[in-house]
Amino acid sequence: MTAILSRPTYVGQPRTRADGKPKVTGGAQYAADTPVEGLLFGVLVGATIASGRVKRLNTKEAARAPGVIRVLTHANMPRLGKVQAPPAGESRHPLQDEEIRYEGQYIALVVARTLEQARYGAALVRAEYAPAAAATDFLQLRTQAFTATNWAEPDSSVGDIESGLARGEIRVDQVYRTADRHHNAMEPSATVAEWRKGTLTIHDATQGVQFVRQVVSQALGLPPQKVRVRSPFLGGGFGCKGYVWPHQILTAAAARELGRPLKVVLTRAQDFVGHGYQPATEQRLEIGATRDGRLTGIRHTSLNPTSVADSHVEYAALTSRTLYACPAIHTRHQVVRVHRSTPTPMRAPHEGPSNVGLEIAMDELAYASGVDPVELRLRNYAETDPTTGKPFSAKGLRACYAKGAERFGWSRRTPAPRSMRKGGTLVGWGMASALMPTFRVPAAARITFEPAGTVLIESSTQEIGTGVYTIMPQIAADVLEIAPDRIRLVLGDTTLPEAAMTAGSSTTMAVGSAVQAAAANLKRRIGELAGGSVPPPGEWPDLLRREGLERLAAEGTWGPGANASPTGEDPEWAMYTFGAISSTSAAIWGMMV
């Protein structure tokens, strides 16, 4: 008998993760674990120069190595079609010509019967290059900077920035730099491709099965319905598995060429070139303020490297457009082409580096004005978005400052530098604001009530490690009044109702809302079958049997609305997540400073 709940309260309550046991006992099947009959193994060979062309590629010894089936290069790789980038990580495919655009770019794919044989064969590939001058340090190429765009406007301007800065009785004018960051997820990027009667199935470590289908079908000239992508489990990603990268396309193309299923797993070294990275930024912050710390102008400019073929913008000045009330705000983003692989979003892309630059500058303003850092932020608290003028959909940052200060014991802080010690150790207390946009994307889900009184949820969303297998049954349970342990979720498959890439902290909101809608629709259908009111869930199996139904399904969808931007930005409301962080600095021994 299905459990009946008088007061459903599963959402927000702690539960043992549904995917916990499979993960720790080896039951969770990741992409590289997929058993496929007749599977071959591929190893990619990367270029050892950053710029130039392949003059000569000697693959004879590799081709003769034990177990090697084929060595694919630009000379014998099938031609690939044009892809849209993004969601493709790179617009130009490797193994299509002799040109080298970055070190590590793939110049060969060695396919063998075993992984060990493929590795050995790859070690035998010999390349002779015609090197060209390589640009790798974007800071030396500032004069070549240009404006590009991905998903947001690169520049913004509100008020008269020159006048605003000139009115400032206190000025902060500093340059801050953030470093490259690389993803290095626990699960390496992996792809298994198999063809059956002209239909391609890809078992992939991806944050977006729908993106993989879109890009691979473009590259291989296939109708999207001829490509199925599966990703039931994902061992982390942080963005590196969001876009579709060359190894995914090459694996699918090579499997078709060879007529055999093929698996390719990137090495840890290839993590640094094979699926993007968060690029370094150089940010200049100019801030003007009155003597009591009230802002008169903010100019925030950012520069980041991108590849020679594509233009990735790290929007490191976005936070300055929204976080503080200011009559004049100017932001600008530019990029510089270098001979490196194309960057990609990484966990807290854009707003992460942006928060760093702005908040360091605000800290310097607090010191210069003598205003407590928390008080400085309160004096410049934004009640509406200062750039768009939109009201915030919700904002509790003022209360967050107060609560955080209370819990941290902020009142015990002494403001003078080097004034706080613990024994012989210098101690620094600091705080910062945090902001993240609210990404809203469409999603769909299907819920089926089954003969045994269990419930099946289906959606093509992905599980990146955030608990989707647990969360979605909780949401459905509260609507259906059926215990979560009677509800299971199937996901990560392009044959299921469509959901977006797992990114931007959007999955629970989007897919969860679709699951909630599907559950409500299922409950309504039950009521219709019952002739009016909805009977208790324990009576549903008998109801379905009387109606001659083995199971009953309903679908639900959610979206940000027809007038929203591609990232879900609302036309009437400014939607952000705000936060405040306090910290004690790492210990600095007095004798070291």
mmCIF file of C-alpha atoms in Angstrom, residues 135-325:
data_model
loop_
_atom_site.group_PDB
_atom_site.id
_atom_site.type_symbol
_atom_site.label_atom_id
_atom_site.label_comp_id
_atom_site.label_asym_id
_atom_site.label_seq_id
_atom_site.Cartn_x
_atom_site.Cartn_y
_atom_site.Cartn_z
ATOM 1 C CA ALA A 135 51.304 34.577 -28.717
ATOM 2 C CA THR A 136 50.662 33.154 -25.248
ATOM 3 C CA ASP A 137 50.813 36.070 -22.783
ATOM 4 C CA PHE A 138 47.707 38.216 -23.185
ATOM 5 C CA LEU A 139 49.125 40.936 -20.920
ATOM 6 C CA GLN A 140 51.767 41.689 -23.541
ATOM 7 C CA LEU A 141 49.102 42.112 -26.221
ATOM 8 C CA ARG A 142 46.849 44.769 -24.715
ATOM 9 C CA THR A 143 47.123 46.913 -27.845
ATOM 10 C CA GLN A 144 45.489 44.095 -29.815
ATOM 11 C CA ALA A 145 42.441 43.920 -27.547
ATOM 12 C CA PHE A 146 39.015 43.992 -29.185
ATOM 13 C CA THR A 147 35.393 43.841 -28.122
ATOM 14 C CA ALA A 148 33.531 40.546 -28.460
ATOM 15 C CA THR A 149 30.361 39.101 -27.028
ATOM 16 C CA ASN A 150 28.930 35.739 -26.009
ATOM 17 C CA TRP A 151 25.628 35.974 -24.138
ATOM 18 C CA ALA A 152 25.655 39.456 -22.588
ATOM 19 C CA GLU A 153 26.408 42.944 -23.812
ATOM 20 C CA PRO A 154 30.140 43.579 -23.358
ATOM 21 C CA ASP A 155 29.779 47.230 -22.404
ATOM 22 C CA SER A 156 27.366 49.214 -20.266
ATOM 23 C CA SER A 157 27.085 52.831 -19.215
ATOM 24 C CA VAL A 158 24.811 54.659 -16.787
ATOM 25 C CA GLY A 159 25.262 58.322 -15.955
ATOM 26 C CA ASP A 160 28.279 60.496 -16.744
ATOM 27 C CA ILE A 161 31.244 58.424 -15.647
ATOM 28 C CA GLU A 162 33.861 61.135 -16.134
ATOM 29 C CA SER A 163 31.858 63.598 -14.050
ATOM 30 C CA GLY A 164 31.090 60.961 -11.445
ATOM 31 C CA LEU A 165 34.733 60.053 -10.951
ATOM 32 C CA ALA A 166 35.755 63.706 -10.920
ATOM 33 C CA ARG A 167 33.302 64.428 -8.103
ATOM 34 C CA GLY A 168 34.912 61.796 -5.946
ATOM 35 C CA GLU A 169 36.771 63.269 -2.976
ATOM 36 C CA ILE A 170 38.380 59.853 -2.544
ATOM 37 C CA ARG A 171 39.649 57.875 -5.513
ATOM 38 C CA VAL A 172 40.610 54.235 -5.887
ATOM 39 C CA ASP A 173 42.373 53.365 -9.140
ATOM 40 C CA GLN A 174 43.859 49.891 -9.125
ATOM 41 C CA VAL A 175 44.507 46.914 -11.380
ATOM 42 C CA TYR A 176 43.649 43.429 -10.158
ATOM 43 C CA ARG A 177 44.419 40.138 -11.842
ATOM 44 C CA THR A 178 42.901 36.695 -11.498
ATOM 45 C CA ALA A 179 44.696 33.568 -12.697
ATOM 46 C CA ASP A 180 43.691 30.793 -15.069
ATOM 47 C CA ARG A 181 41.642 28.077 -13.393
ATOM 48 C CA HIS A 182 41.310 24.519 -14.680
ATOM 49 C CA HIS A 183 38.415 22.201 -13.915
ATOM 50 C CA ASN A 184 39.956 18.766 -13.205
ATOM 51 C CA ALA A 185 36.706 17.016 -12.320
ATOM 52 C CA MET A 186 36.889 13.716 -10.438
ATOM 53 C CA GLU A 187 35.594 11.889 -13.529
ATOM 54 C CA PRO A 188 37.720 12.545 -16.636
ATOM 55 C CA SER A 189 35.919 13.572 -19.800
ATOM 56 C CA ALA A 190 34.914 10.359 -21.560
ATOM 57 C CA THR A 191 32.903 9.384 -24.626
ATOM 58 C CA VAL A 192 31.703 6.006 -25.910
ATOM 59 C CA ALA A 193 30.145 6.033 -29.381
ATOM 60 C CA GLU A 194 28.332 3.161 -31.090
ATOM 61 C CA TRP A 195 26.455 3.007 -34.393
ATOM 62 C CA ARG A 196 23.539 0.719 -35.157
ATOM 63 C CA LYS A 197 21.744 0.836 -38.518
ATOM 64 C CA GLY A 198 22.685 4.463 -39.126
ATOM 65 C CA THR A 199 21.737 5.641 -35.641
ATOM 66 C CA LEU A 200 24.392 6.923 -33.261
ATOM 67 C CA THR A 201 24.278 6.371 -29.516
ATOM 68 C CA ILE A 202 26.749 8.328 -27.398
ATOM 69 C CA HIS A 203 27.433 7.481 -23.764
ATOM 70 C CA ASP A 204 29.016 10.684 -22.588
ATOM 71 C CA ALA A 205 30.333 12.546 -19.586
ATOM 72 C CA THR A 206 28.383 15.697 -20.319
ATOM 73 C CA GLN A 207 26.431 18.398 -18.522
ATOM 74 C CA GLY A 208 24.144 18.727 -21.539
ATOM 75 C CA VAL A 209 22.951 15.698 -23.483
ATOM 76 C CA GLN A 210 20.835 17.901 -25.738
ATOM 77 C CA PHE A 211 23.869 20.058 -26.587
ATOM 78 C CA VAL A 212 25.886 16.977 -27.539
ATOM 79 C CA ARG A 213 23.126 15.776 -29.834
ATOM 80 C CA GLN A 214 22.873 19.194 -31.453
ATOM 81 C CA VAL A 215 26.586 19.659 -32.095
ATOM 82 C CA VAL A 216 27.430 16.090 -33.097
ATOM 83 C CA SER A 217 24.514 15.951 -35.522
ATOM 84 C CA GLN A 218 25.774 19.194 -37.096
ATOM 85 C CA ALA A 219 29.335 17.903 -37.373
ATOM 86 C CA LEU A 220 28.341 14.541 -38.845
ATOM 87 C CA GLY A 221 25.523 15.796 -41.053
ATOM 88 C CA LEU A 222 22.840 13.798 -39.277
ATOM 89 C CA PRO A 223 19.251 14.608 -38.391
ATOM 90 C CA PRO A 224 19.146 15.139 -34.592
ATOM 91 C CA GLN A 225 16.700 12.251 -34.203
ATOM 92 C CA LYS A 226 19.457 9.924 -35.446
ATOM 93 C CA VAL A 227 21.603 10.774 -32.419
ATOM 94 C CA ARG A 228 20.869 9.550 -28.918
ATOM 95 C CA VAL A 229 23.000 10.764 -26.006
ATOM 96 C CA ARG A 230 23.036 9.196 -22.529
ATOM 97 C CA SER A 231 24.613 10.484 -19.314
ATOM 98 C CA PRO A 232 22.954 8.919 -16.242
ATOM 99 C CA PHE A 233 25.806 9.832 -13.885
ATOM 100 C CA LEU A 234 28.417 12.566 -14.005
ATOM 101 C CA GLY A 235 31.481 12.713 -11.781
ATOM 102 C CA GLY A 236 31.650 16.479 -11.540
ATOM 103 C CA GLY A 237 32.186 19.041 -14.256
ATOM 104 C CA PHE A 238 32.204 22.630 -12.996
ATOM 105 C CA GLY A 239 31.645 23.722 -16.625
ATOM 106 C CA CYS A 240 34.233 21.665 -18.520
ATOM 107 C CA LYS A 241 31.518 19.222 -19.615
ATOM 108 C CA GLY A 242 29.003 21.919 -20.500
ATOM 109 C CA TYR A 243 29.998 22.615 -24.081
ATOM 110 C CA VAL A 244 30.800 19.958 -26.685
ATOM 111 C CA TRP A 245 34.510 19.424 -27.289
ATOM 112 C CA PRO A 246 36.599 17.886 -30.092
ATOM 113 C CA HIS A 247 37.043 14.491 -28.396
ATOM 114 C CA GLN A 248 33.277 13.940 -28.392
ATOM 115 C CA ILE A 249 32.928 14.725 -32.091
ATOM 116 C CA LEU A 250 36.056 12.797 -33.118
ATOM 117 C CA THR A 251 34.973 9.703 -31.181
ATOM 118 C CA ALA A 252 31.610 9.625 -32.951
ATOM 119 C CA ALA A 253 33.157 10.265 -36.373
ATOM 120 C CA ALA A 254 35.881 7.648 -35.909
ATOM 121 C CA ALA A 255 33.395 5.032 -34.722
ATOM 122 C CA ARG A 256 31.380 5.537 -37.906
ATOM 123 C CA GLU A 257 34.525 5.394 -40.048
ATOM 124 C CA LEU A 258 35.723 2.164 -38.435
ATOM 125 C CA GLY A 259 32.328 0.499 -38.137
ATOM 126 C CA ARG A 260 33.055 -0.368 -34.504
ATOM 127 C CA PRO A 261 32.124 1.204 -31.168
ATOM 128 C CA LEU A 262 34.874 3.372 -29.737
ATOM 129 C CA LYS A 263 35.791 4.794 -26.347
ATOM 130 C CA VAL A 264 38.001 7.828 -25.746
ATOM 131 C CA VAL A 265 38.890 9.097 -22.270
ATOM 132 C CA LEU A 266 40.968 12.240 -21.849
ATOM 133 C CA THR A 267 44.106 11.946 -19.751
ATOM 134 C CA ARG A 268 44.696 14.213 -16.776
ATOM 135 C CA ALA A 269 47.204 16.168 -18.861
ATOM 136 C CA GLN A 270 44.582 16.627 -21.576
ATOM 137 C CA ASP A 271 42.245 18.106 -18.956
ATOM 138 C CA PHE A 272 44.292 21.282 -19.306
ATOM 139 C CA VAL A 273 43.749 21.653 -23.068
ATOM 140 C CA GLY A 274 40.870 19.392 -24.064
ATOM 141 C CA HIS A 275 37.752 20.997 -22.591
ATOM 142 C CA GLY A 276 38.416 24.654 -21.905
ATOM 143 C CA TYR A 277 39.463 26.545 -18.808
ATOM 144 C CA GLN A 278 38.541 29.748 -17.024
ATOM 145 C CA PRO A 279 40.805 32.433 -18.440
ATOM 146 C CA ALA A 280 42.855 34.879 -16.437
ATOM 147 C CA THR A 281 41.558 38.424 -16.216
ATOM 148 C CA GLU A 282 43.107 41.830 -15.821
ATOM 149 C CA GLN A 283 40.638 44.230 -14.262
ATOM 150 C CA ARG A 284 40.987 47.946 -13.725
ATOM 151 C CA LEU A 285 38.738 49.452 -11.076
ATOM 152 C CA GLU A 286 38.311 53.204 -10.824
ATOM 153 C CA ILE A 287 36.037 54.275 -7.983
ATOM 154 C CA GLY A 288 35.079 57.754 -6.846
ATOM 155 C CA ALA A 289 33.402 58.437 -3.496
ATOM 156 C CA THR A 290 32.635 61.209 -1.063
ATOM 157 C CA ARG A 291 34.654 61.435 2.148
ATOM 158 C CA ASP A 292 31.999 59.481 3.987
ATOM 159 C CA GLY A 293 32.223 56.643 1.442
ATOM 160 C CA ARG A 294 29.216 57.276 -0.785
ATOM 161 C CA LEU A 295 29.923 56.237 -4.357
ATOM 162 C CA THR A 296 29.997 58.825 -7.138
ATOM 163 C CA GLY A 297 31.349 56.683 -9.972
ATOM 164 C CA ILE A 298 32.532 53.160 -10.850
ATOM 165 C CA ARG A 299 34.487 52.313 -13.972
ATOM 166 C CA HIS A 300 35.288 48.628 -14.289
ATOM 167 C CA THR A 301 37.120 47.304 -17.349
ATOM 168 C CA SER A 302 38.223 43.721 -17.924
ATOM 169 C CA LEU A 303 40.567 41.970 -20.339
ATOM 170 C CA ASN A 304 40.912 38.220 -20.877
ATOM 171 C CA PRO A 305 42.642 35.907 -23.361
ATOM 172 C CA THR A 306 40.718 33.888 -25.905
ATOM 173 C CA SER A 307 41.764 31.493 -28.638
ATOM 174 C CA VAL A 308 42.748 32.451 -32.170
ATOM 175 C CA ALA A 309 39.607 30.811 -33.564
ATOM 176 C CA ASP A 310 36.880 31.705 -31.072
ATOM 177 C CA SER A 311 35.941 34.587 -28.783
ATOM 178 C CA HIS A 312 35.173 33.698 -25.179
ATOM 179 C CA VAL A 313 34.375 36.690 -22.982
ATOM 180 C CA GLU A 314 34.877 36.363 -19.238
ATOM 181 C CA TYR A 315 32.374 38.970 -18.042
ATOM 182 C CA ALA A 316 34.437 40.028 -15.056
ATOM 183 C CA ALA A 317 32.805 43.449 -14.703
ATOM 184 C CA LEU A 318 29.197 42.280 -14.473
ATOM 185 C CA THR A 319 28.921 42.610 -10.698
ATOM 186 C CA SER A 320 29.754 46.303 -10.852
ATOM 187 C CA ARG A 321 26.621 46.900 -12.918
ATOM 188 C CA THR A 322 24.316 45.770 -10.122
ATOM 189 C CA LEU A 323 25.767 45.378 -6.638
ATOM 190 C CA TYR A 324 25.944 48.980 -5.357
ATOM 191 C CA ALA A 325 23.901 52.144 -5.787
#
